[in-house]
């Protein structure tokens, strides 16, 4: 079984790394030379076909081979796949894993950003989402003195700043509860998995709202905070100085999908973004120091000034 799974991951890695495809013979020859072939087995065509079907079912992709392509096996609609961020990330992760396994010398030369905790519960959350089942969990955030028991309808998950979050609707919310660090927009809340003490799937099911979309839900958010009742969506104007090549960094990796560069001079550029100026956004701008200045809205500029002044007092 392990060898069968190892072959699947290896084949997926080869498909992902070779967009133009490979013939069956090329797959078979490469498998014989692969360091992942620890049992030194061959790759019979029937086994190869079984692996391809399993990969298609598991990752919901199409793999084709026809005469016009020289009977080369490849992932169909690769351009479309790259627009599906989640699926492309998942395939890429498996492909990288396969490459690392196949090149043992690379293991000591590749470093990932570590997610300290929360991974233990992620698969349970995903299984509950797949079956639309309610989760029961013991949770303690930084604002509570004691842990709480929560029944949650899990809508989606998101990773942000090295933490996994599950977003959904709490079924047993007390009427008197005041939202603390948790989001409350139409009953939707967020929970960091590293603050979960116990998590189980119940037999109770829920109906996922047809109109809910994770992209739409976070469309106006910088990160994980969505608090429509507290923050309006604003046009944020940033003056980005030509210090430490900050402009180039923002051009290559935008702060938000709405970001656009509206003015450019020799010394600075003006960037505009449409989002809610939440706590995590303010923190991100502060982290850039004197390389970025908030021009508008005025109340966001004043909030930056207040925080910078408080920082200055720390270093008196």
Coordinates of C-alpha atoms in Angstrom, one line a residue:
X1 CA 0.0 0.0 0.0
X2 CA 2.8 2.4 0.9
X3 CA 4.5 1.7 -2.4
X4 CA 1.3 2.3 -4.3
X5 CA 0.8 5.7 -2.6
X6 CA 4.5 6.5 -3.1
X7 CA 4.0 5.8 -6.8
X8 CA 0.9 8.1 -7.0
X9 CA 2.7 11.0 -5.4
X10 CA 5.7 10.5 -7.6
X11 CA 3.5 10.4 -10.8
X12 CA 1.7 13.5 -9.7
X13 CA 5.0 15.3 -9.1
X14 CA 6.2 14.3 -12.6
X15 CA 3.0 15.5 -14.2
X16 CA 3.1 18.8 -12.4
X17 CA 6.8 19.4 -13.2
X18 CA 6.3 18.5 -16.9
X19 CA 3.4 20.6 -18.3
X20 CA 4.0 19.2 -21.9
X21 CA 3.6 15.7 -20.6
X22 CA 5.6 12.4 -20.6
X23 CA 5.0 9.1 -22.4
X24 CA 4.3 6.0 -20.5
X25 CA 7.8 4.7 -21.4
X26 CA 9.4 7.9 -19.9
X27 CA 7.4 7.4 -16.7
X28 CA 8.5 3.8 -16.5
X29 CA 12.1 4.5 -17.1
X30 CA 12.2 7.4 -14.6
X31 CA 10.5 5.3 -12.0
X32 CA 13.2 2.6 -12.3
X33 CA 15.8 5.3 -11.6
X34 CA 13.9 7.1 -8.9
X35 CA 15.2 7.1 -5.3
X36 CA 11.5 6.8 -4.2
X37 CA 11.4 3.3 -5.8
X38 CA 12.8 1.8 -2.6
X39 CA 11.5 -1.6 -3.4
X40 CA 13.0 -1.4 -6.9
X41 CA 9.7 -2.3 -8.6
X42 CA 8.7 -1.8 -12.2
X43 CA 5.7 0.4 -13.3
X44 CA 3.4 -1.9 -15.2
X45 CA 1.0 -0.1 -17.6
X46 CA -2.0 -1.4 -15.7
X47 CA -0.7 -0.1 -12.4
X48 CA 0.2 3.2 -14.1
X49 CA -3.4 3.5 -15.4
X50 CA -4.8 2.7 -11.9
X51 CA -2.6 5.4 -10.4
X52 CA -3.7 8.0 -12.9
X53 CA -7.4 7.3 -12.2
X54 CA -6.7 7.6 -8.4
X55 CA -5.0 10.9 -8.9
X56 CA -7.9 12.2 -11.1
X57 CA -10.4 11.2 -8.4
X58 CA -8.4 12.5 -5.5
X59 CA -7.5 15.9 -6.9
X60 CA -10.4 16.4 -9.3
X61 CA -8.3 16.9 -12.3
X62 CA -8.2 15.5 -15.9
X63 CA -5.2 13.7 -17.3
X64 CA -5.1 13.0 -21.1
X65 CA -3.0 11.2 -23.6
X66 CA -3.7 11.3 -27.4
X67 CA -1.9 10.8 -30.6
X68 CA -1.7 14.5 -31.5
X69 CA 0.4 14.9 -28.3
X70 CA 2.6 12.0 -29.1
X71 CA 0.7 9.9 -26.4
X72 CA 2.2 12.1 -23.7
X73 CA 0.3 12.1 -20.4
X74 CA -0.4 15.6 -19.1
X75 CA -2.7 17.5 -16.9
X76 CA -5.6 19.0 -19.0
X77 CA -6.4 22.7 -18.9
X78 CA -3.3 23.7 -17.0
X79 CA -4.1 27.4 -17.3
X80 CA -7.5 26.9 -15.7
X81 CA -5.9 24.9 -12.9
X82 CA -3.4 27.7 -12.1
X83 CA -6.4 30.0 -11.6
X84 CA -7.8 27.6 -9.0
X85 CA -5.5 28.7 -6.1
X86 CA -6.5 26.0 -3.7
X87 CA -6.1 23.1 -6.1
X88 CA -2.9 24.5 -7.6
X89 CA -1.4 25.0 -4.1
X90 CA -2.4 21.4 -3.2
X91 CA -0.9 19.9 -6.3
X92 CA 2.2 22.1 -5.9
X93 CA 2.6 20.9 -2.3
X94 CA 2.5 17.2 -3.4
X95 CA 4.8 17.9 -6.3
X96 CA 7.4 19.5 -4.1
X97 CA 7.1 16.7 -1.6
X98 CA 7.7 14.2 -4.4
X99 CA 10.7 16.1 -5.7
X100 CA 12.2 16.3 -2.2
X101 CA 11.7 12.6 -1.7
X102 CA 13.3 11.9 -5.0
X103 CA 16.3 14.1 -4.3
X104 CA 17.3 13.4 -0.7
X105 CA 20.1 16.0 -1.0
X106 CA 17.5 18.7 -1.3
X107 CA 16.0 18.0 2.1
X108 CA 18.7 19.9 4.0
X109 CA 18.5 22.8 1.5
X110 CA 14.7 23.6 1.6
X111 CA 13.0 25.4 4.6
X112 CA 9.3 25.9 5.0
X113 CA 7.6 28.6 7.0
X114 CA 6.5 26.7 10.2
X115 CA 2.9 26.7 11.4
X116 CA 3.5 26.1 15.2
X117 CA 0.2 24.4 15.9
X118 CA -3.3 23.8 14.6
X119 CA -2.3 21.2 12.0
X120 CA -3.5 18.4 14.3
X121 CA -7.1 19.6 13.9
X122 CA -7.1 20.7 10.3
X123 CA -8.0 17.3 8.8
X124 CA -10.9 16.9 11.3
X125 CA -12.2 20.3 10.3
X126 CA -11.9 19.5 6.6
X127 CA -13.7 16.2 7.0
X128 CA -16.6 18.0 8.9
X129 CA -16.8 20.6 6.1
X130 CA -16.9 17.8 3.5
X131 CA -19.8 16.2 5.2
X132 CA -21.5 19.4 6.4
X133 CA -21.3 18.2 10.0
X134 CA -21.3 20.3 13.2
X135 CA -18.1 20.5 15.2
X136 CA -18.0 20.4 19.0
X137 CA -14.9 22.0 20.4
X138 CA -13.3 23.3 23.6
X139 CA -11.9 26.7 22.9
X140 CA -10.1 29.4 24.8
X141 CA -9.2 32.7 23.3
X142 CA -6.9 35.3 24.8
X143 CA -9.8 37.3 26.2
X144 CA -11.4 34.4 28.2
X145 CA -10.4 33.3 31.6
X146 CA -11.9 29.8 31.1
X147 CA -12.3 27.6 28.0
X148 CA -15.7 27.5 26.4
X149 CA -17.7 24.6 24.8
X150 CA -18.7 25.6 21.2
X151 CA -20.9 24.0 18.6
X152 CA -19.8 25.3 15.2
X153 CA -21.0 24.9 11.6
X154 CA -17.7 25.1 9.7
X155 CA -18.0 27.1 6.5
X156 CA -14.4 27.4 5.5
X157 CA -10.7 27.5 6.6
X158 CA -8.0 30.0 6.0
X159 CA -4.3 30.2 6.9
X160 CA -3.0 33.7 7.9
X161 CA 0.3 34.7 9.5
X162 CA 1.3 31.1 10.4
X163 CA -2.1 30.2 11.9
X164 CA -5.0 28.1 10.6
X165 CA -8.5 29.5 11.3
X166 CA -11.9 27.9 10.9
X167 CA -14.7 30.2 10.0
X168 CA -18.4 29.4 10.6
X169 CA -21.6 29.9 12.6
X170 CA -21.8 29.1 16.3
X171 CA -24.9 27.2 17.1
X172 CA -24.9 27.6 20.9
X173 CA -24.1 31.3 21.1
X174 CA -25.3 32.9 24.4
X175 CA -27.6 35.8 23.9
X176 CA -25.6 38.0 26.2
X177 CA -22.2 37.2 24.7
X178 CA -20.1 40.2 23.6
X179 CA -17.9 39.5 20.6
X180 CA -14.2 39.8 21.6
X181 CA -11.5 38.7 19.1
X182 CA -14.1 36.8 17.2
X183 CA -15.8 38.0 14.0
X184 CA -19.5 38.5 14.2
X185 CA -21.0 39.3 10.7
X186 CA -24.3 37.6 10.2
X187 CA -23.4 35.2 13.0
X188 CA -20.2 34.1 11.2
X189 CA -17.2 33.9 13.5
X190 CA -13.5 32.8 13.3
X191 CA -11.5 30.5 15.6
X192 CA -7.8 30.0 15.5
X193 CA -7.0 26.3 15.6
X194 CA -4.0 26.8 17.9
X195 CA -6.4 27.8 20.6
X196 CA -8.5 24.7 20.3
X197 CA -8.1 22.3 23.2
X198 CA -10.5 19.6 21.9
X199 CA -12.3 19.1 18.6
X200 CA -14.7 16.4 17.5
X201 CA -17.2 15.8 14.6
X202 CA -20.8 15.3 15.7
X203 CA -23.5 13.4 14.0
X204 CA -25.5 16.7 13.6
X205 CA -25.6 18.1 10.0
X206 CA -26.1 21.6 8.8
X207 CA -27.1 23.2 5.5
X208 CA -24.3 25.2 3.8
X209 CA -25.7 28.6 2.5
X210 CA -25.6 28.6 -1.3
X211 CA -24.6 32.3 -1.3
X212 CA -21.5 31.9 0.9
X213 CA -18.2 32.2 -0.8
X214 CA -14.8 32.4 1.0
X215 CA -13.5 34.8 -1.7
X216 CA -16.5 37.1 -1.3
X217 CA -16.4 36.9 2.5
X218 CA -12.8 38.0 2.6
X219 CA -13.0 40.3 -0.5
X220 CA -12.7 43.5 1.5
X221 CA -10.4 42.1 4.3
X222 CA -6.7 42.5 4.5
X223 CA -6.3 39.3 6.5
X224 CA -8.4 37.3 8.8
X225 CA -10.5 40.1 10.4
X226 CA -14.0 40.7 8.9
X227 CA -16.0 43.1 11.1
X228 CA -18.4 45.0 8.8
X229 CA -20.2 46.6 11.8
X230 CA -17.0 48.3 13.0
X231 CA -15.0 49.0 9.9
X232 CA -16.2 50.6 6.7
X233 CA -14.5 49.7 3.4
X234 CA -12.3 52.6 2.4
X235 CA -10.1 53.7 -0.4
X236 CA -6.7 53.6 1.3
X237 CA -4.0 55.9 -0.2
X238 CA -0.4 54.9 0.6
X239 CA 2.7 56.9 -0.3
X240 CA 5.5 54.4 -0.8
X241 CA 9.0 55.9 -0.7
X242 CA 11.8 54.5 -2.8
X243 CA 13.5 53.2 0.4
X244 CA 14.9 49.7 0.4
X245 CA 13.1 49.1 -2.9
X246 CA 9.8 48.9 -1.0
X247 CA 7.9 49.9 -4.2
X248 CA 9.3 46.9 -6.1
X249 CA 8.3 44.6 -3.2
X250 CA 4.7 45.9 -3.3
X251 CA 4.6 45.7 -7.1
X252 CA 5.6 42.0 -7.1
X253 CA 3.6 41.0 -4.0
X254 CA 0.5 43.2 -3.5
X255 CA -0.9 43.9 0.0
X256 CA -4.4 43.3 -1.4
X257 CA -6.1 42.1 -4.6
X258 CA -7.5 45.7 -5.1
X259 CA -4.1 47.3 -5.0
X260 CA -3.2 49.6 -7.9
X261 CA -0.4 52.1 -8.5
X262 CA -1.9 55.5 -9.4
X263 CA 1.1 57.8 -9.4
X264 CA 4.9 57.3 -9.9
X265 CA 7.8 59.7 -9.4
X266 CA 11.5 59.3 -9.0
X267 CA 11.2 59.3 -5.2
X268 CA 7.9 57.6 -4.4
X269 CA 4.7 56.0 -5.7
X270 CA 1.1 56.3 -4.7
X271 CA -0.8 53.0 -4.2
X272 CA -4.6 52.8 -3.7
X273 CA -6.4 49.9 -2.1
X274 CA -10.1 49.2 -1.3
X275 CA -10.4 47.4 2.0
X276 CA -11.5 47.7 5.6
X277 CA -8.6 49.2 7.7
X278 CA -8.7 46.6 10.4
X279 CA -6.2 46.0 13.2
X280 CA -4.1 43.5 11.1
X281 CA -3.9 46.0 8.2
X282 CA -2.6 48.7 10.5
X283 CA -0.1 46.3 12.0
X284 CA 1.2 45.5 8.5
X285 CA 1.7 49.1 7.5
X286 CA 3.5 49.8 10.8
X287 CA 5.8 47.0 10.1
X288 CA 7.1 48.9 7.0
X289 CA 8.3 51.8 9.1
X290 CA 9.4 54.9 7.3
X291 CA 9.0 53.3 3.9
X292 CA 5.2 53.8 3.7
X293 CA 3.0 56.8 4.7
X294 CA -0.8 56.6 4.9
X295 CA -2.3 59.7 3.1
X296 CA -6.0 58.9 3.4
X297 CA -8.5 58.5 4.9
X298 CA -7.6 61.0 7.6
X299 CA -8.8 58.9 10.5
X300 CA -6.6 56.0 9.4
X301 CA -3.6 58.4 9.2
X302 CA -4.4 59.7 12.7
X303 CA -4.6 56.1 14.0
X304 CA -1.1 55.5 12.6
X305 CA 0.1 58.7 14.2
X306 CA -1.3 57.6 17.6
X307 CA 0.4 54.2 17.4
X308 CA 3.7 55.7 16.3
X309 CA 3.6 58.2 19.1
X310 CA 3.0 55.4 21.6
X311 CA 6.0 53.6 20.2
X312 CA 8.2 56.6 20.5
X313 CA 7.3 56.9 24.2
X314 CA 8.6 53.3 24.7
X315 CA 12.0 54.4 23.6
X316 CA 12.4 57.6 25.5

